């Protein structure tokens, strides 16, 4: 199955990417009204709009994380209670007690995951739109199509010519679905830098003027702070001819890593932190610390090897995330947790009521099950204590019986009498 349908992504991401493309096209047209046609600015505005649209989901997910940090000590206490017990009955009891904790706070085990699941296809679609802007933004695509139409009108095998051109310039064709189509040609042309656009004019001299006119407009749209958004920072800093060329593009992966690190630090404020002592708690803490270090480093690597447009989006996303997270943290610090828990319980009871069950039945059943299990556990413990005490008394009585006539229990004569008494007792 092909992942790409012409220049657009297919499958479940397709509808999301199409809608996001429409939003970005509106933004491009809006900035064009003020005489600004710049893809970099559109990417920043696009990131801001998508952050605002996804803010309700983000806030809900952050509230779940905050609630989980409150619940975590109780959950860990239950887990500690059944630590090392792997039998079926113990596992069942542990699940019931953990579920009772969740119901006590009016949430569920999947409460914080639903928002993330909803956001995932939107985030993946965002990358597709930024990665293939001309495919989703008709206002940008029209400029490229002017060049495609001019080259396609020539009585030459332009596909083979362009493939050889790509080979000579080490242009990656994995992003190009089919260069014989108009969409495939647009994908190819979107990757060219200003120098390659000049070479393309010499390759098709009969339409040189058309290419030059549109190339100038494309260079203007694709230039952000002197950086070509279609080029990768790695190809700019280390050009194909060899050597090192300093460029502001090097700041993209650096800023991406720093902003990602700071954003990750802010997000962990409301997340449940491992409270357990010992190896398990240390392992969880080390894992979280490693993730907060590895993710920014991955941002640096990706933004170094991906087109600069992706890096601009990554930085803008992290910066807006930092601003948003500061506001969210301040809001959550003012929230009355008891009031939030009360509202959660009311919502959970309302959902149960829609199923025809009394609202109180949720907590009642959980409490009843928990009390029954606790009573059974206490009875089992009490029976075990009685059994231990009985064995202790039997051992004491046996020792008293065999040693009552002996002044020195360790002597050979005493041990001989103990054997004699034992035989008599058995008879």
Short mmCIF file of C-alpha atoms in Angstrom, two decimals:
data_model
loop_
_atom_site.label_atom_id
_atom_site.label_comp_id
_atom_site.label_asym_id
_atom_site.label_seq_id
_atom_site.Cartn_x
_atom_site.Cartn_y
_atom_site.Cartn_z
CA UNK A 1 0.00 0.00 0.00
CA UNK A 2 1.40 3.43 -0.99
CA UNK A 3 1.86 5.82 1.89
CA UNK A 4 1.52 8.83 -0.41
CA UNK A 5 -1.28 9.55 -2.86
CA UNK A 6 0.45 11.91 -5.33
CA UNK A 7 1.83 14.63 -3.04
CA UNK A 8 -0.67 14.12 -0.22
CA UNK A 9 -0.69 11.65 2.62
CA UNK A 10 -3.41 9.01 2.56
CA UNK A 11 -5.09 6.83 5.16
CA UNK A 12 -6.42 8.17 8.44
CA UNK A 13 -4.12 11.22 8.30
CA UNK A 14 -5.51 12.40 4.95
CA UNK A 15 -8.63 14.26 6.18
CA UNK A 16 -6.71 15.89 9.05
CA UNK A 17 -3.94 17.07 6.72
CA UNK A 18 -6.47 18.43 4.21
CA UNK A 19 -8.26 20.51 6.85
CA UNK A 20 -4.96 21.83 8.22
CA UNK A 21 -3.89 22.67 4.66
CA UNK A 22 -7.02 24.77 4.22
CA UNK A 23 -6.19 26.68 7.43
CA UNK A 24 -2.65 27.37 6.22
CA UNK A 25 -3.92 28.50 2.82
CA UNK A 26 -6.24 30.99 4.55
CA UNK A 27 -3.29 32.32 6.55
CA UNK A 28 -1.19 32.68 3.39
CA UNK A 29 -4.00 34.61 1.68
CA UNK A 30 -4.46 36.76 4.81
CA UNK A 31 -0.78 37.78 4.91
CA UNK A 32 -0.87 38.36 1.14
CA UNK A 33 -3.50 41.05 1.68
CA UNK A 34 -0.83 43.00 3.60
CA UNK A 35 1.74 42.38 0.87
CA UNK A 36 3.55 39.62 2.80
CA UNK A 37 3.97 36.28 1.02
CA UNK A 38 6.31 34.31 3.25
CA UNK A 39 6.02 30.63 4.05
CA UNK A 40 8.10 30.99 7.24
CA UNK A 41 5.70 33.55 8.69
CA UNK A 42 2.75 31.35 7.66
CA UNK A 43 4.32 28.38 9.45
CA UNK A 44 4.61 30.40 12.67
CA UNK A 45 1.02 31.69 12.43
CA UNK A 46 -0.15 28.20 11.48
CA UNK A 47 1.56 26.75 14.57
CA UNK A 48 -0.09 29.38 16.78
CA UNK A 49 -3.56 28.67 15.35
CA UNK A 50 -3.21 24.87 15.73
CA UNK A 51 -1.96 25.30 19.33
CA UNK A 52 -5.02 27.40 20.14
CA UNK A 53 -7.36 24.88 18.47
CA UNK A 54 -5.82 22.01 20.43
CA UNK A 55 -5.63 23.93 23.71
CA UNK A 56 -8.84 22.42 25.23
CA UNK A 57 -7.43 18.90 24.73
CA UNK A 58 -4.05 19.98 26.10
CA UNK A 59 -5.63 21.54 29.21
CA UNK A 60 -7.72 18.43 29.85
CA UNK A 61 -4.68 16.20 29.52
CA UNK A 62 -2.68 18.43 31.89
CA UNK A 63 -5.50 18.29 34.46
CA UNK A 64 -5.38 14.50 34.25
CA UNK A 65 -1.62 14.60 34.88
CA UNK A 66 -2.13 16.90 37.87
CA UNK A 67 -4.80 14.59 39.28
CA UNK A 68 -2.55 11.59 38.72
CA UNK A 69 0.20 13.25 40.77
CA UNK A 70 -2.29 13.48 43.67
CA UNK A 71 -3.45 9.88 43.23
CA UNK A 72 0.02 8.40 42.75
CA UNK A 73 0.92 7.91 46.44
CA UNK A 74 -2.28 5.90 47.05
CA UNK A 75 -1.75 3.77 43.93
CA UNK A 76 1.86 3.12 44.90
CA UNK A 77 0.73 2.15 48.41
CA UNK A 78 -1.59 -0.49 46.91
CA UNK A 79 1.20 -1.74 44.63
CA UNK A 80 3.59 -1.94 47.59
CA UNK A 81 1.01 -3.94 49.53
CA UNK A 82 0.97 -6.65 46.85
CA UNK A 83 4.63 -6.45 45.88
CA UNK A 84 6.01 -9.90 45.10
CA UNK A 85 2.56 -11.53 45.04
CA UNK A 86 1.98 -12.91 41.55
CA UNK A 87 -0.84 -15.36 42.21
CA UNK A 88 -4.16 -14.77 40.47
CA UNK A 89 -6.09 -13.87 43.61
CA UNK A 90 -3.54 -11.25 44.71
CA UNK A 91 -3.49 -9.71 41.25
CA UNK A 92 -7.28 -9.53 41.25
CA UNK A 93 -7.31 -7.85 44.64
CA UNK A 94 -4.69 -5.34 43.54
CA UNK A 95 -6.70 -4.44 40.41
CA UNK A 96 -9.86 -3.93 42.46
CA UNK A 97 -8.09 -1.69 44.98
CA UNK A 98 -6.39 0.37 42.23
CA UNK A 99 -9.72 0.73 40.43
CA UNK A 100 -11.29 1.89 43.70
CA UNK A 101 -8.66 4.65 43.93
CA UNK A 102 -9.48 5.82 40.40
CA UNK A 103 -13.23 5.80 41.14
CA UNK A 104 -12.60 7.71 44.35
CA UNK A 105 -11.17 10.56 42.26
CA UNK A 106 -13.81 10.26 39.54
CA UNK A 107 -11.43 9.22 36.75
CA UNK A 108 -10.31 6.06 34.96
CA UNK A 109 -7.06 4.36 34.02
CA UNK A 110 -7.42 5.64 30.45
CA UNK A 111 -8.53 9.15 31.45
CA UNK A 112 -5.23 10.86 30.62
CA UNK A 113 -4.56 8.81 27.49
CA UNK A 114 -7.70 9.65 25.49
CA UNK A 115 -6.58 13.24 24.86
CA UNK A 116 -3.16 12.05 23.66
CA UNK A 117 -4.76 9.51 21.31
CA UNK A 118 -6.94 12.24 19.79
CA UNK A 119 -3.98 14.57 19.36
CA UNK A 120 -1.66 12.04 17.71
CA UNK A 121 -3.21 11.98 14.19
CA UNK A 122 -3.43 15.79 14.25
CA UNK A 123 0.26 16.10 15.14
CA UNK A 124 1.32 13.65 12.42
CA UNK A 125 -0.86 15.47 9.89
CA UNK A 126 0.78 18.75 10.91
CA UNK A 127 4.19 17.43 9.91
CA UNK A 128 2.86 16.28 6.54
CA UNK A 129 1.45 19.74 5.79
CA UNK A 130 4.73 21.46 6.74
CA UNK A 131 6.78 18.84 4.87
CA UNK A 132 4.75 19.18 1.65
CA UNK A 133 3.45 22.75 1.77
CA UNK A 134 2.70 23.14 -1.99
CA UNK A 135 0.57 19.99 -1.90
CA UNK A 136 -1.78 21.44 0.72
CA UNK A 137 -1.56 25.20 0.11
CA UNK A 138 -3.03 26.01 -3.33
CA UNK A 139 -1.86 29.64 -3.16
CA UNK A 140 1.75 28.40 -3.00
CA UNK A 141 1.24 25.53 -5.42
CA UNK A 142 0.04 27.86 -8.23
CA UNK A 143 3.45 29.53 -8.42
CA UNK A 144 5.19 26.17 -8.85
CA UNK A 145 2.62 25.04 -11.42
CA UNK A 146 3.59 27.97 -13.65
CA UNK A 147 7.05 26.41 -13.98
CA UNK A 148 5.63 22.88 -14.35
CA UNK A 149 3.37 24.01 -17.21
CA UNK A 150 6.24 25.78 -18.99
CA UNK A 151 8.61 22.79 -18.76
CA UNK A 152 5.85 20.30 -19.64
CA UNK A 153 5.04 22.21 -22.84
CA UNK A 154 8.53 21.56 -24.22
CA UNK A 155 8.99 18.79 -26.77
CA UNK A 156 11.67 17.07 -24.68
CA UNK A 157 11.88 14.21 -22.22
CA UNK A 158 11.91 16.53 -19.22
CA UNK A 159 11.46 13.67 -16.72
CA UNK A 160 14.78 12.00 -17.57
CA UNK A 161 16.47 15.39 -17.78
CA UNK A 162 15.27 16.32 -14.29
CA UNK A 163 16.23 12.93 -12.87
CA UNK A 164 19.77 13.41 -14.17
CA UNK A 165 19.71 16.95 -12.77
CA UNK A 166 18.68 15.53 -9.38
CA UNK A 167 21.50 12.96 -9.52
CA UNK A 168 24.11 15.60 -10.38
CA UNK A 169 22.94 17.86 -7.54
CA UNK A 170 22.37 15.01 -5.04
CA UNK A 171 18.68 15.89 -4.62
CA UNK A 172 16.69 13.34 -2.63
CA UNK A 173 13.85 11.94 -4.77
CA UNK A 174 12.23 9.86 -2.01
CA UNK A 175 9.81 12.74 -1.41
CA UNK A 176 8.78 12.70 -5.10
CA UNK A 177 5.96 10.25 -5.86
CA UNK A 178 6.00 10.44 -9.66
CA UNK A 179 7.86 13.19 -11.56
CA UNK A 180 5.82 12.56 -14.70
CA UNK A 181 2.79 14.10 -12.96
CA UNK A 182 2.21 17.75 -12.14
CA UNK A 183 2.11 17.03 -8.40
CA UNK A 184 5.34 15.04 -8.57
CA UNK A 185 7.05 17.89 -10.40
CA UNK A 186 5.90 20.34 -7.72
CA UNK A 187 7.37 18.06 -5.04
CA UNK A 188 10.68 18.06 -6.91
CA UNK A 189 10.78 21.81 -7.53
CA UNK A 190 9.95 22.57 -3.86
CA UNK A 191 13.30 21.08 -2.83
CA UNK A 192 15.47 23.34 -5.03
CA UNK A 193 17.63 26.06 -3.53
CA UNK A 194 18.32 29.41 -5.32
CA UNK A 195 21.52 28.11 -6.95
CA UNK A 196 19.69 25.06 -8.35
CA UNK A 197 16.92 27.29 -9.69
CA UNK A 198 19.56 29.21 -11.67
CA UNK A 199 20.92 25.92 -13.04
CA UNK A 200 17.37 24.89 -14.00
CA UNK A 201 17.10 28.01 -16.17
CA UNK A 202 20.20 26.94 -18.11
CA UNK A 203 18.76 23.43 -18.44
CA UNK A 204 15.64 24.73 -20.24
CA UNK A 205 16.77 27.95 -21.95
CA UNK A 206 13.61 28.31 -24.09
CA UNK A 207 11.48 28.92 -20.95
CA UNK A 208 14.23 30.63 -19.01
CA UNK A 209 12.25 33.82 -18.45
CA UNK A 210 9.22 31.96 -17.02
CA UNK A 211 11.46 29.96 -14.67
CA UNK A 212 13.38 33.08 -13.59
CA UNK A 213 10.23 35.08 -12.83
CA UNK A 214 8.60 32.37 -10.74
CA UNK A 215 11.90 31.32 -9.14
CA UNK A 216 12.31 34.86 -7.80
CA UNK A 217 8.82 34.73 -6.28
CA UNK A 218 9.46 31.25 -4.84
CA UNK A 219 12.80 32.39 -3.36
CA UNK A 220 11.01 35.32 -1.72
CA UNK A 221 8.29 33.05 -0.29
CA UNK A 222 10.76 30.40 0.84
CA UNK A 223 13.30 32.75 2.45
CA UNK A 224 13.03 33.32 6.21
CA UNK A 225 15.77 35.38 7.89
CA UNK A 226 18.00 34.52 4.95
CA UNK A 227 17.35 30.76 5.29
CA UNK A 228 15.84 28.73 2.45
CA UNK A 229 13.05 26.72 4.10
CA UNK A 230 13.23 23.90 1.53
CA UNK A 231 16.92 23.24 2.24
CA UNK A 232 18.22 21.21 5.16
CA UNK A 233 20.64 22.95 7.57
CA UNK A 234 23.10 20.08 6.99
CA UNK A 235 23.20 20.70 3.21
CA UNK A 236 23.71 24.45 3.74
CA UNK A 237 26.42 24.13 6.38
CA UNK A 238 28.15 21.24 4.61
CA UNK A 239 27.54 21.90 0.88
CA UNK A 240 27.88 19.19 -1.77
CA UNK A 241 31.24 20.61 -2.94
CA UNK A 242 32.73 19.89 0.48
CA UNK A 243 34.00 22.12 3.25
CA UNK A 244 32.15 24.14 5.85
CA UNK A 245 29.92 27.15 5.19
CA UNK A 246 28.64 29.15 8.15
CA UNK A 247 24.95 29.96 7.95
CA UNK A 248 22.22 31.14 10.28
CA UNK A 249 20.60 27.77 9.50
CA UNK A 250 22.82 26.28 12.22
CA UNK A 251 20.72 28.15 14.80
CA UNK A 252 17.61 26.15 13.85
CA UNK A 253 18.69 22.80 15.40
CA UNK A 254 20.27 24.65 18.36
CA UNK A 255 17.13 26.64 19.17
CA UNK A 256 15.00 23.53 18.57
CA UNK A 257 16.95 21.53 21.15
CA UNK A 258 17.00 24.30 23.79
CA UNK A 259 13.30 25.13 23.44
CA UNK A 260 12.37 21.42 23.51
CA UNK A 261 14.39 20.89 26.71
CA UNK A 262 12.79 23.86 28.47
CA UNK A 263 9.32 22.82 27.32
CA UNK A 264 9.86 19.27 28.64
CA UNK A 265 10.98 20.63 32.03
CA UNK A 266 7.81 22.72 32.35
CA UNK A 267 5.54 19.82 31.38
CA UNK A 268 6.93 17.52 34.10
CA UNK A 269 5.77 19.94 36.83
CA UNK A 270 2.20 18.57 36.74
CA UNK A 271 3.08 14.98 35.92
CA UNK A 272 3.13 12.21 38.50
CA UNK A 273 6.63 11.79 39.86
CA UNK A 274 7.88 8.40 41.14
CA UNK A 275 7.65 8.38 44.94
CA UNK A 276 8.85 4.83 45.59
CA UNK A 277 12.08 4.20 47.35
CA UNK A 278 14.40 1.49 46.17
CA UNK A 279 15.39 0.13 42.77
CA UNK A 280 11.98 0.52 41.12
CA UNK A 281 11.59 4.18 42.08
CA UNK A 282 15.17 4.95 41.01
CA UNK A 283 14.62 3.22 37.66
CA UNK A 284 11.48 5.28 36.97
CA UNK A 285 13.24 8.51 37.91
CA UNK A 286 16.23 7.68 35.72
CA UNK A 287 13.93 6.80 32.81
CA UNK A 288 12.11 10.13 33.02
CA UNK A 289 15.39 12.01 33.30
CA UNK A 290 16.78 10.21 30.27
CA UNK A 291 13.68 11.01 28.18
CA UNK A 292 13.99 14.71 29.06
CA UNK A 293 17.59 14.58 27.80
CA UNK A 294 17.15 12.36 24.75
CA UNK A 295 14.14 14.17 23.25
CA UNK A 296 15.92 17.56 22.90
CA UNK A 297 18.92 15.80 21.35
CA UNK A 298 16.62 14.08 18.87
CA UNK A 299 15.14 17.50 18.05
CA UNK A 300 18.63 18.76 17.23
CA UNK A 301 19.32 15.79 14.94
CA UNK A 302 15.97 15.94 13.12
CA UNK A 303 16.08 19.71 12.60
CA UNK A 304 19.63 19.38 11.26
CA UNK A 305 18.66 16.80 8.63
CA UNK A 306 15.06 17.84 7.81
CA UNK A 307 14.06 20.86 5.67
CA UNK A 308 14.45 24.16 7.53
CA UNK A 309 10.66 24.66 7.37
CA UNK A 310 10.25 21.69 9.73
CA UNK A 311 12.80 23.28 12.09
CA UNK A 312 10.94 26.61 12.08
CA UNK A 313 7.73 24.75 12.93
CA UNK A 314 9.52 22.77 15.67
CA UNK A 315 10.92 25.92 17.30
CA UNK A 316 7.63 27.83 17.01
CA UNK A 317 5.76 24.85 18.46
CA UNK A 318 8.13 24.61 21.46
CA UNK A 319 8.05 28.36 22.11
CA UNK A 320 4.24 28.48 22.02
CA UNK A 321 4.20 25.33 24.16
CA UNK A 322 6.39 27.06 26.77
CA UNK A 323 4.10 30.12 26.88
CA UNK A 324 1.04 27.89 27.02
CA UNK A 325 2.55 25.66 29.71
CA UNK A 326 3.41 28.62 31.92
CA UNK A 327 -0.23 29.73 31.73
CA UNK A 328 -1.51 26.18 32.32
CA UNK A 329 0.78 25.65 35.33
CA UNK A 330 -0.37 28.93 36.83
CA UNK A 331 -4.02 27.96 36.26
CA UNK A 332 -3.57 24.47 37.75
CA UNK A 333 -1.83 25.87 40.83
CA UNK A 334 -4.97 27.90 41.55
CA UNK A 335 -7.35 24.98 41.11
CA UNK A 336 -9.01 23.57 44.22
CA UNK A 337 -8.25 19.85 43.86
CA UNK A 338 -11.17 18.87 46.10
CA UNK A 339 -13.54 20.82 43.86
CA UNK A 340 -12.04 19.23 40.74
CA UNK A 341 -12.38 15.74 42.23
CA UNK A 342 -15.99 16.49 43.17
CA UNK A 343 -16.80 17.54 39.60
CA UNK A 344 -15.06 14.42 38.23
CA UNK A 345 -17.14 12.19 40.48
CA UNK A 346 -20.33 13.98 39.42
CA UNK A 347 -19.45 13.45 35.74
CA UNK A 348 -18.66 9.78 36.35
CA UNK A 349 -21.97 9.30 38.16
CA UNK A 350 -23.83 11.08 35.34
CA UNK A 351 -22.34 8.64 32.82
CA UNK A 352 -23.44 5.70 34.98
CA UNK A 353 -26.91 7.19 35.29
CA UNK A 354 -27.22 7.28 31.47
CA UNK A 355 -26.66 3.53 31.49
CA UNK A 356 -29.63 3.10 33.82
CA UNK A 357 -27.57 2.58 36.96
CA UNK A 358 -27.96 4.62 40.15
CA UNK A 359 -25.15 7.19 40.39
CA UNK A 360 -24.11 5.88 43.78
CA UNK A 361 -23.64 2.36 42.52
CA UNK A 362 -20.15 3.07 41.16
CA UNK A 363 -18.61 4.06 44.46
CA UNK A 364 -20.82 1.68 46.48
CA UNK A 365 -19.73 -1.39 44.53
CA UNK A 366 -16.10 -0.36 44.59
CA UNK A 367 -16.25 0.27 48.35
CA UNK A 368 -18.12 -2.99 48.98
CA UNK A 369 -15.62 -5.01 46.94
CA UNK A 370 -12.73 -3.27 48.63
CA UNK A 371 -14.19 -3.88 52.12
CA UNK A 372 -14.87 -7.56 51.35
CA UNK A 373 -11.32 -8.06 50.08
CA UNK A 374 -9.87 -6.20 53.05
CA UNK A 375 -12.01 -8.24 55.46
CA UNK A 376 -10.89 -11.48 53.79
CA UNK A 377 -7.26 -10.40 53.96
CA UNK A 378 -7.60 -9.44 57.63
CA UNK A 379 -9.29 -12.79 58.45
CA UNK A 380 -6.53 -14.66 56.62
CA UNK A 381 -3.92 -12.73 58.60
CA UNK A 382 -5.73 -13.41 61.88
CA UNK A 383 -6.01 -17.16 61.10
CA UNK A 384 -2.29 -17.23 60.29
CA UNK A 385 -1.45 -15.53 63.60
CA UNK A 386 -3.60 -18.07 65.52
CA UNK A 387 -1.92 -20.95 63.70
CA UNK A 388 1.55 -19.57 64.49
CA UNK A 389 0.63 -19.13 68.16
CA UNK A 390 -0.72 -22.70 68.35
CA UNK A 391 2.46 -24.12 66.83
CA UNK A 392 4.50 -22.04 69.26
CA UNK A 393 2.53 -23.47 72.22
CA UNK A 394 2.93 -27.04 70.93
CA UNK A 395 6.69 -26.62 70.57
CA UNK A 396 6.91 -25.19 74.10
CA UNK A 397 4.78 -28.00 75.57
CA UNK A 398 6.93 -30.59 73.79
CA UNK A 399 10.15 -29.04 75.07
CA UNK A 400 8.75 -28.89 78.62
CA UNK A 401 7.65 -32.53 78.49
CA UNK A 402 11.02 -33.87 77.38
CA UNK A 403 13.20 -31.68 79.54
CA UNK A 404 11.23 -31.47 82.83
CA UNK A 405 13.22 -34.25 84.59
CA UNK A 406 16.59 -33.19 83.30
CA UNK A 407 18.96 -30.80 85.01
CA UNK A 408 21.22 -30.65 81.94
CA UNK A 409 19.22 -31.03 78.67
CA UNK A 410 22.43 -31.26 76.59
CA UNK A 411 23.92 -34.25 78.41
CA UNK A 412 23.92 -37.73 76.86
CA UNK A 413 21.84 -39.17 79.69
CA UNK A 414 19.17 -36.46 79.20
CA UNK A 415 18.99 -37.16 75.49
CA UNK A 416 18.71 -40.88 76.18
CA UNK A 417 15.78 -40.23 78.56
CA UNK A 418 14.15 -38.01 75.88
CA UNK A 419 14.31 -40.92 73.41
CA UNK A 420 12.87 -43.27 76.04
CA UNK A 421 9.98 -40.84 76.78
CA UNK A 422 9.30 -40.41 73.09
CA UNK A 423 9.02 -44.19 72.63
CA UNK A 424 6.75 -44.48 75.66
CA UNK A 425 4.56 -41.65 74.35
CA UNK A 426 4.21 -43.31 70.96
CA UNK A 427 3.12 -46.61 72.65
#
